[in-house]
Short mmCIF file of C-alpha atoms and ligand atoms in Angstrom, two decimals:
data_model
loop_
_atom_site.label_atom_id
_atom_site.label_comp_id
_atom_site.label_asym_id
_atom_site.label_seq_id
_atom_site.Cartn_x
_atom_site.Cartn_y
_atom_site.Cartn_z
CA MET S 1 62.59 -2.03 47.06
CA SER S 2 59.13 -2.13 45.88
CA GLU S 3 57.64 -3.10 42.64
CA ARG S 4 55.97 -0.42 40.51
CA PHE S 5 52.65 -0.63 38.59
CA ASP S 6 50.34 1.83 37.07
CA ILE S 7 47.36 0.21 38.68
CA ALA S 8 46.77 -2.04 41.60
CA ILE S 9 43.33 -3.70 41.75
CA VAL S 10 42.28 -5.08 45.02
CA GLY S 11 39.96 -8.17 44.81
CA ALA S 12 40.02 -10.87 42.18
CA GLY S 13 36.31 -11.66 42.15
CA ILE S 14 34.41 -11.06 38.78
CA ALA S 15 34.87 -7.41 39.26
CA GLY S 16 38.49 -7.19 39.78
CA ALA S 17 39.27 -9.88 37.20
CA SER S 18 37.13 -8.41 34.49
CA LEU S 19 38.41 -4.86 35.17
CA ALA S 20 42.08 -6.20 35.05
CA ALA S 21 41.35 -7.97 31.57
CA GLU S 22 40.05 -4.49 30.23
CA LEU S 23 43.05 -2.66 31.57
CA GLY S 24 45.93 -4.98 30.81
CA ALA S 25 46.42 -3.84 27.22
CA HIS S 26 46.56 -0.16 28.43
CA ALA S 27 48.65 -0.11 31.73
CA GLY S 28 50.99 -2.09 34.12
CA VAL S 29 48.43 -3.81 36.41
CA VAL S 30 48.77 -6.07 39.57
CA LEU S 31 45.73 -7.83 40.68
CA LEU S 32 45.81 -8.41 44.49
CA GLU S 33 43.62 -11.19 46.09
CA ALA S 34 43.59 -11.84 49.78
CA GLU S 35 42.51 -15.63 49.43
CA ASP S 36 44.39 -18.46 48.13
CA ARG S 37 42.29 -18.45 45.12
CA PRO S 38 40.19 -15.94 43.24
CA GLY S 39 36.45 -16.23 43.14
CA TYR S 40 36.14 -17.79 46.78
CA HIS S 41 33.55 -15.19 47.98
CA SER S 42 30.46 -13.76 46.17
CA THR S 43 31.51 -14.75 42.65
CA GLY S 44 31.89 -18.40 43.57
CA ARG S 45 28.41 -18.53 45.19
CA SER S 46 26.00 -17.02 42.69
CA ALA S 47 22.74 -18.38 41.28
CA ALA S 48 24.28 -18.06 37.94
CA PHE S 49 21.61 -16.51 35.71
CA TRP S 50 21.43 -13.35 33.39
CA SER S 51 18.11 -11.62 33.80
CA GLU S 52 17.46 -8.19 32.41
CA THR S 53 14.92 -7.27 34.95
CA TYR S 54 17.04 -8.41 38.04
CA GLY S 55 18.36 -5.55 39.99
CA GLY S 56 15.69 -3.06 38.75
CA PRO S 57 15.32 -0.75 35.62
CA LEU S 58 18.35 1.36 36.40
CA VAL S 59 20.66 -1.71 36.46
CA GLN S 60 18.99 -3.05 33.26
CA PRO S 61 21.02 -1.11 30.75
CA LEU S 62 24.24 -2.72 32.10
CA THR S 63 22.78 -6.17 31.91
CA THR S 64 21.16 -5.54 28.58
CA ALA S 65 24.53 -4.29 27.09
CA SER S 66 26.53 -7.19 28.54
CA GLY S 67 24.08 -9.84 26.88
CA PRO S 68 25.46 -9.95 23.41
CA TRP S 69 29.11 -10.15 24.53
CA LEU S 70 28.22 -12.99 26.87
CA GLU S 71 26.30 -14.68 24.09
CA GLU S 72 29.25 -14.22 21.65
CA HIS S 73 31.72 -15.62 24.09
CA GLY S 74 29.70 -18.62 24.74
CA PHE S 75 28.82 -17.83 28.59
CA LEU S 76 25.01 -17.92 28.34
CA GLY S 77 22.96 -21.01 28.31
CA PRO S 78 19.18 -21.58 27.92
CA ARG S 79 16.91 -20.87 30.81
CA GLN S 80 13.92 -18.41 30.38
CA GLY S 81 12.44 -16.59 33.31
CA LEU S 82 8.86 -16.76 34.87
CA HIS S 83 7.87 -14.04 37.48
CA ILE S 84 4.76 -15.44 39.35
CA ALA S 85 2.14 -13.53 41.22
CA ARG S 86 -0.86 -13.95 43.35
CA ALA S 87 -4.21 -12.28 43.36
CA GLY S 88 -3.62 -8.80 44.82
CA ASP S 89 -0.12 -8.42 43.10
CA GLU S 90 -1.63 -6.94 39.97
CA ALA S 91 -0.58 -3.64 40.52
CA ALA S 92 2.87 -4.64 41.18
CA THR S 93 2.96 -6.69 38.03
CA GLU S 94 1.67 -4.02 35.86
CA HIS S 95 4.29 -1.80 37.13
CA PHE S 96 6.95 -4.31 36.49
CA MET S 97 5.75 -4.79 33.02
CA ALA S 98 5.76 -1.09 32.41
CA ASP S 99 9.24 -0.53 33.75
CA PHE S 100 10.75 -3.14 31.45
CA ALA S 101 8.55 -2.84 28.39
CA THR S 102 9.72 0.83 28.12
CA ALA S 103 13.34 -0.44 28.13
CA LYS S 104 12.35 -2.93 25.31
CA VAL S 105 13.15 -5.95 27.49
CA HIS S 106 10.98 -8.79 26.16
CA VAL S 107 8.25 -9.38 28.80
CA GLU S 108 4.82 -11.09 28.42
CA TRP S 109 1.83 -11.14 30.67
CA GLN S 110 0.88 -14.69 31.54
CA ASP S 111 -2.44 -15.98 32.96
CA ARG S 112 -2.89 -19.04 35.06
CA ALA S 113 -2.89 -21.24 32.08
CA GLY S 114 0.44 -19.85 30.93
CA LEU S 115 1.99 -20.38 34.27
CA GLU S 116 0.87 -24.05 34.47
CA HIS S 117 2.38 -24.64 30.89
CA PHE S 118 5.86 -23.73 32.65
CA VAL S 119 5.46 -25.01 36.39
CA PRO S 120 3.48 -28.12 36.89
CA GLY S 121 2.28 -28.37 40.36
CA LEU S 122 2.02 -24.64 40.84
CA ARG S 123 -0.41 -23.92 43.82
CA PRO S 124 -3.65 -22.31 42.74
CA GLU S 125 -3.07 -18.90 44.37
CA TRP S 126 -0.62 -18.15 41.79
CA ASN S 127 -2.95 -16.72 39.03
CA HIS S 128 -0.87 -14.53 36.90
CA GLY S 129 2.68 -13.59 36.11
CA VAL S 130 5.29 -12.35 33.66
CA TYR S 131 7.21 -14.33 31.12
CA GLU S 132 10.82 -13.19 30.37
CA PRO S 133 12.06 -15.45 27.63
CA ASP S 134 15.47 -13.96 27.17
CA CYS S 135 16.56 -14.83 30.74
CA LYS S 136 19.62 -17.19 30.57
CA ASP S 137 21.92 -19.16 32.65
CA ILE S 138 25.54 -17.80 32.89
CA ASP S 139 28.61 -20.05 33.08
CA VAL S 140 30.10 -18.05 35.98
CA ALA S 141 33.30 -20.09 36.50
CA GLY S 142 33.89 -19.92 32.73
CA LEU S 143 33.49 -16.22 32.46
CA HIS S 144 35.66 -15.52 35.62
CA GLY S 145 38.27 -17.80 34.33
CA TRP S 146 38.19 -16.39 30.69
CA TYR S 147 38.74 -12.85 32.40
CA LEU S 148 41.65 -14.02 34.62
CA ALA S 149 43.15 -15.76 31.50
CA GLU S 150 42.83 -12.87 29.44
CA ALA S 151 44.31 -10.59 32.17
CA LYS S 152 47.43 -12.82 32.30
CA ARG S 153 47.59 -12.84 28.63
CA LEU S 154 47.80 -9.33 28.59
CA GLY S 155 50.67 -9.05 31.25
CA VAL S 156 48.62 -8.38 34.44
CA THR S 157 50.35 -9.78 37.47
CA GLU S 158 48.00 -11.84 39.83
CA ARG S 159 48.96 -12.34 43.27
CA VAL S 160 46.93 -14.49 45.73
CA ARG S 161 47.38 -14.51 49.52
CA ALA S 162 48.16 -10.97 48.89
CA GLY S 163 45.53 -9.05 50.88
CA LEU S 164 46.09 -5.27 51.06
CA VAL S 165 47.03 -4.23 54.67
CA GLU S 166 48.40 -0.99 54.21
CA ALA S 167 47.87 1.82 51.64
CA ASP S 168 49.45 5.31 51.95
CA HIS S 169 49.07 7.92 49.34
CA GLY S 170 51.63 10.71 48.80
CA PRO S 171 53.24 12.74 46.13
CA GLY S 172 54.92 9.71 44.41
CA GLY S 173 51.43 7.94 44.24
CA TRP S 174 50.46 4.93 46.38
CA ARG S 175 52.70 2.77 48.71
CA LEU S 176 50.95 -0.48 49.32
CA LYS S 177 51.78 -3.36 51.69
CA THR S 178 50.19 -6.89 51.34
CA ALA S 179 49.83 -9.71 53.74
CA ASP S 180 52.65 -11.79 52.25
CA GLY S 181 55.00 -9.00 53.00
CA ALA S 182 55.36 -7.17 49.54
CA ASP S 183 55.76 -3.56 48.91
CA ILE S 184 54.01 -2.14 45.80
CA ALA S 185 54.13 1.35 44.24
CA CYS S 186 51.41 2.48 41.99
CA THR S 187 49.49 5.36 40.71
CA THR S 188 45.96 4.24 40.90
CA LEU S 189 44.20 2.03 43.41
CA VAL S 190 41.34 0.24 42.34
CA ASP S 191 38.75 -0.93 45.09
CA ALA S 192 37.19 -4.15 43.71
CA ALA S 193 37.00 -5.85 47.09
CA GLY S 194 33.31 -6.69 47.06
CA ALA S 195 32.00 -6.93 50.67
CA TRP S 196 35.24 -5.31 51.81
CA ALA S 197 35.00 -2.36 49.57
CA ASP S 198 34.38 0.08 52.53
CA THR S 199 37.12 -1.65 54.55
CA VAL S 200 39.71 -1.10 51.72
CA ALA S 201 38.58 2.42 51.51
CA GLU S 202 39.22 3.04 55.07
CA LEU S 203 42.51 1.39 54.94
CA ALA S 204 43.50 3.75 52.14
CA GLY S 205 42.36 6.92 54.08
CA VAL S 206 39.16 7.32 51.82
CA THR S 207 35.70 8.09 53.23
CA PRO S 208 33.60 4.88 52.69
CA VAL S 209 30.45 5.40 50.50
CA GLY S 210 28.50 2.88 52.72
CA ILE S 211 28.71 -0.33 50.83
CA GLN S 212 26.54 -2.82 53.00
CA PRO S 213 27.06 -6.49 52.52
CA LEU S 214 23.72 -8.36 52.56
CA ARG S 215 23.65 -12.18 53.09
CA ARG S 216 21.98 -14.24 50.59
CA THR S 217 21.03 -18.06 51.16
CA MET S 218 20.97 -20.72 48.38
CA VAL S 219 19.76 -24.42 48.94
CA GLN S 220 20.09 -27.22 46.52
CA LEU S 221 17.00 -29.63 46.87
CA ARG S 222 16.23 -33.12 45.93
CA THR S 223 12.47 -33.04 45.10
CA SER S 224 9.63 -35.23 43.86
CA PRO S 225 8.88 -34.72 41.11
CA ALA S 226 12.43 -33.60 39.90
CA PRO S 227 12.44 -30.48 37.91
CA VAL S 228 12.84 -30.78 34.20
CA GLN S 229 16.07 -29.16 33.09
CA THR S 230 14.10 -26.77 30.58
CA MET S 231 11.86 -25.22 33.39
CA PRO S 232 12.29 -21.48 33.74
CA LEU S 233 13.92 -19.61 36.50
CA VAL S 234 10.80 -18.99 38.57
CA MET S 235 10.85 -15.74 40.58
CA ASP S 236 8.18 -14.44 42.93
CA ILE S 237 7.21 -10.96 41.75
CA ALA S 238 7.15 -9.86 45.38
CA GLU S 239 10.70 -11.10 45.84
CA GLN S 240 10.24 -13.66 48.49
CA PHE S 241 11.89 -16.54 46.52
CA TYR S 242 13.31 -17.89 43.25
CA PHE S 243 14.25 -21.36 42.08
CA LYS S 244 15.60 -23.03 39.03
CA PRO S 245 16.44 -26.50 38.01
CA GLU S 246 20.05 -27.59 38.28
CA HIS S 247 21.04 -30.96 36.78
CA GLY S 248 17.84 -32.75 38.25
CA SER S 249 17.92 -30.79 41.68
CA VAL S 250 16.43 -27.43 42.39
CA TRP S 251 18.41 -24.36 43.39
CA LEU S 252 16.12 -22.34 45.77
CA SER S 253 16.81 -18.89 47.29
CA PRO S 254 14.47 -17.26 50.00
CA HIS S 255 15.66 -14.07 48.59
CA ASP S 256 17.09 -12.94 51.76
CA GLU S 257 18.95 -9.69 52.40
CA ILE S 258 20.37 -10.00 55.91
CA PRO S 259 22.92 -7.25 56.75
CA SER S 260 26.27 -8.77 57.58
CA LEU S 261 29.79 -7.74 58.33
CA PRO S 262 32.19 -8.61 55.46
CA VAL S 263 32.91 -12.27 56.39
CA ASP S 264 33.00 -15.70 54.97
CA ALA S 265 29.30 -16.01 54.71
CA ALA S 266 27.57 -19.17 55.95
CA PRO S 267 23.78 -20.20 55.57
CA GLU S 268 21.70 -20.05 58.69
CA GLU S 269 19.31 -22.95 59.41
CA LEU S 270 16.36 -20.59 59.73
CA ASP S 271 16.87 -19.11 56.24
CA VAL S 272 17.08 -22.54 54.73
CA ALA S 273 13.80 -23.41 56.62
CA ILE S 274 12.22 -20.17 55.33
CA ALA S 275 13.33 -21.08 51.87
CA ILE S 276 11.73 -24.57 51.91
CA ASP S 277 8.46 -23.14 53.41
CA ARG S 278 8.22 -20.57 50.59
CA PHE S 279 8.99 -23.15 48.06
CA GLU S 280 6.19 -25.28 49.48
CA HIS S 281 3.80 -22.38 49.16
CA ALA S 282 4.69 -22.17 45.53
CA VAL S 283 4.57 -25.79 44.29
CA ASP S 284 2.84 -28.94 45.60
CA TRP S 285 6.32 -30.94 45.08
CA THR S 286 7.69 -32.90 47.93
CA VAL S 287 11.16 -31.77 49.29
CA GLU S 288 12.97 -35.07 49.82
CA ARG S 289 16.18 -33.64 51.18
CA VAL S 290 18.55 -30.74 51.23
CA GLU S 291 21.48 -31.78 49.12
CA HIS S 292 23.75 -28.68 49.63
CA LYS S 293 23.43 -25.19 51.02
CA TRP S 294 25.44 -22.06 50.93
CA ALA S 295 25.40 -18.22 51.46
CA GLY S 296 27.12 -15.28 49.92
CA LEU S 297 27.27 -11.57 50.29
CA ARG S 298 25.61 -9.10 47.86
CA SER S 299 27.17 -5.67 48.49
CA PHE S 300 24.93 -2.59 47.77
CA ALA S 301 25.49 1.22 47.89
CA PRO S 302 22.84 3.32 49.65
CA ASP S 303 21.02 3.77 46.23
CA ARG S 304 21.57 0.16 45.31
CA LEU S 305 23.44 1.23 42.17
CA PRO S 306 26.95 0.09 41.35
CA VAL S 307 29.77 2.50 42.30
CA TYR S 308 32.24 3.10 39.48
CA GLY S 309 34.83 5.95 39.07
CA PRO S 310 37.36 7.95 41.03
CA ASP S 311 36.60 9.00 44.62
CA HIS S 312 35.55 12.62 44.74
CA ASN S 313 38.23 13.42 47.22
CA ASN S 314 41.11 11.39 46.07
CA PRO S 315 40.88 10.60 42.34
CA ALA S 316 43.86 8.24 42.67
CA PHE S 317 41.37 5.98 44.44
CA PHE S 318 38.94 4.24 42.05
CA TRP S 319 35.89 2.46 43.22
CA PHE S 320 34.60 -0.60 41.27
CA ALA S 321 32.15 -1.79 43.96
CA GLY S 322 28.45 -2.32 44.97
CA GLN S 323 27.78 -5.03 42.36
CA GLY S 324 25.01 -6.17 44.52
CA GLY S 325 22.90 -9.11 43.03
CA PHE S 326 24.02 -8.41 39.49
CA GLY S 327 27.76 -8.42 39.49
CA ILE S 328 28.10 -11.45 37.03
CA GLN S 329 25.37 -10.41 34.48
CA THR S 330 26.74 -6.98 34.26
CA ALA S 331 30.46 -7.74 34.27
CA PRO S 332 31.36 -7.23 30.59
CA ALA S 333 29.70 -3.60 30.22
CA ALA S 334 30.58 -2.80 33.80
CA ALA S 335 34.43 -3.44 33.36
CA ARG S 336 34.57 -1.85 29.84
CA LEU S 337 32.71 1.15 31.24
CA ALA S 338 34.91 1.59 34.30
CA ALA S 339 38.16 1.00 32.25
CA GLN S 340 36.89 3.73 29.89
CA VAL S 341 36.30 6.10 32.96
CA LEU S 342 39.72 5.30 34.32
CA LEU S 343 41.63 5.72 31.25
CA GLY S 344 39.76 8.63 29.98
CA LEU S 345 38.36 6.87 26.82
CA SER S 346 35.04 7.54 25.23
CA SER S 347 32.20 5.02 24.99
CA ASP S 348 32.19 2.11 22.44
CA GLY S 349 29.72 -0.24 21.12
CA LEU S 350 29.55 -2.20 24.38
CA THR S 351 28.87 0.93 26.34
CA ALA S 352 27.24 3.41 24.26
CA ALA S 353 23.85 2.93 25.47
CA ILE S 354 24.66 3.38 29.13
CA ASP S 355 24.40 6.62 31.03
CA ARG S 356 27.87 6.55 32.83
CA ASP S 357 27.26 9.37 35.10
CA ARG S 358 24.40 7.47 36.85
CA TYR S 359 26.94 5.00 38.35
CA LEU S 360 29.80 7.47 39.08
CA ALA S 361 31.31 7.47 42.42
CA ALA S 362 31.21 11.25 42.24
CA ARG S 363 27.50 11.11 43.01
CA PHE S 364 28.36 10.62 46.88
CA GLY S 365 30.51 13.89 46.87
C1 LIG L 1 23.69 -16.15 46.58
C2 LIG L 1 24.16 -15.27 45.56
C3 LIG L 1 23.35 -15.32 44.20
C4 LIG L 1 23.82 -14.56 43.24
N1 LIG L 1 23.36 -14.68 41.92
C5 LIG L 1 23.70 -13.93 40.96
C6 LIG L 1 23.21 -14.09 39.62
O1 LIG L 1 22.53 -15.11 39.59
N2 LIG L 1 23.67 -13.18 38.71
C7 LIG L 1 24.47 -12.25 38.95
O2 LIG L 1 24.86 -11.44 38.13
N3 LIG L 1 24.94 -12.00 40.19
C8 LIG L 1 24.52 -12.77 41.36
N4 LIG L 1 24.94 -12.68 42.55
C9 LIG L 1 25.92 -11.35 42.77
C10 LIG L 1 27.29 -11.59 42.40
O3 LIG L 1 27.77 -13.01 42.78
C11 LIG L 1 28.18 -10.57 42.83
O4 LIG L 1 27.54 -9.32 42.50
C12 LIG L 1 29.65 -10.65 42.41
O5 LIG L 1 30.12 -11.90 42.63
C13 LIG L 1 30.39 -9.59 43.06
O6 LIG L 1 31.69 -9.65 42.60
P1 LIG L 1 33.07 -8.89 43.28
O7 LIG L 1 34.27 -9.32 42.59
O8 LIG L 1 32.65 -7.61 43.56
O9 LIG L 1 33.06 -9.64 44.80
P2 LIG L 1 33.75 -10.89 45.16
O10 LIG L 1 33.53 -12.14 44.37
O11 LIG L 1 33.49 -11.20 46.64
O12 LIG L 1 35.39 -10.53 45.12
C14 LIG L 1 35.82 -9.66 46.12
C15 LIG L 1 37.31 -10.06 46.35
O13 LIG L 1 38.02 -9.18 47.08
C16 LIG L 1 38.82 -9.82 47.99
N5 LIG L 1 39.45 -8.90 49.05
C17 LIG L 1 38.71 -8.35 49.99
N6 LIG L 1 39.41 -7.49 50.71
C18 LIG L 1 40.78 -7.68 50.14
C19 LIG L 1 42.04 -7.07 50.54
N7 LIG L 1 42.16 -6.15 51.59
N8 LIG L 1 42.97 -7.29 49.63
C20 LIG L 1 42.91 -8.23 48.68
N9 LIG L 1 41.71 -8.86 48.35
C21 LIG L 1 40.64 -8.53 49.06
C22 LIG L 1 38.02 -11.01 48.46
O14 LIG L 1 38.94 -12.05 49.07
C23 LIG L 1 37.20 -11.30 47.23
O15 LIG L 1 37.88 -12.39 46.54
C24 LIG L 1 24.71 -13.49 43.42
C25 LIG L 1 25.27 -13.27 44.76
C26 LIG L 1 24.91 -14.28 45.75
C27 LIG L 1 25.84 -14.18 47.15
#
């Protein structure tokens, strides 16, 4: 005898958790997570910032729309952003400024003196940049935990160690089997499986849209001098690295995008070495030791935009995937938008400024 739900969501990272919380008041929902705790994969490995420029101008509306919600719920903290550039990068910097000024993102051109004010010890070749004052830190665990708690409060059933292993679609809806031996029936199957989004689609007999996991490395460094906690998130405009202070240490990424299978990602020594080399070309600080390193997968559709909405061949299969490097900062608007699409609701204050068609899975039809 199987349990019946309206909607089964596969994956309890930020995508699945946030969508479960949005749907819980409207439908009977089960949230299925393969691991023994939600948030073990990409969601638990992020760099924890909210930047309207990150992900590009076509992702920006989702990030901007999510900002006030995140602020009101207390999940944003002070940070600021600084995109640094070298002589020769001027055209890229101007392009960047133009993209985001049009979208009314607060961006300000900086000369060398401006950069020095924010980053002591910056190497001389970094001669201009862009200041992004509204960039913030995000409390990722707090946000993810809030969504899981909200889902629970609204009656969503959460199952861990319950990886989806079979999914058959017939006239009565979906028949699902999970790794813990449960049989579940539901009307709509939501794919919020992050790096495994295509795998879950294949399991359900749906043609994959081509979600590619890309590995991203992070290192935590002890440096001399130690960064002041008020220093901005410093990003290379040419996207070769970013770093920010984290309780007296530096969080640094070489901005790597290494194609990977969907796996439990681990950092490679070479990428850690590349990160440190790029950091040492940015500032004259001494790297005293690597305190911690990790890696996670950022999963992208072929056009690098997220994929929300019913599959064009099987509308009972709903994509909520391709959150790339922006799945945390876009979560509130993304989840509300996806819930509106799934439930056939019109936009509200959180989603009114978003062109939903841009992100629909139907674009791959
Ligand atoms: C190093 C790094 C830095 C980042 N920094 C930022 C940042 O600063 N800001 C930002 O907004 N974003 C950032 N991101 C991106 C962000 O982390 C992701 O976009 C986001 O976490 C994706 O969430 P998700 O729920 O789709 O994936 P995940 O968190 O990976 O969740 C997917 C879940 O699906 C489960 N699953 C898979 N297959 C099955 C199955 N068959 N059955 C059941 N469950 C299954 C998995 O176990 C997993 O828990 C960063 C990512 C990385 C790796």
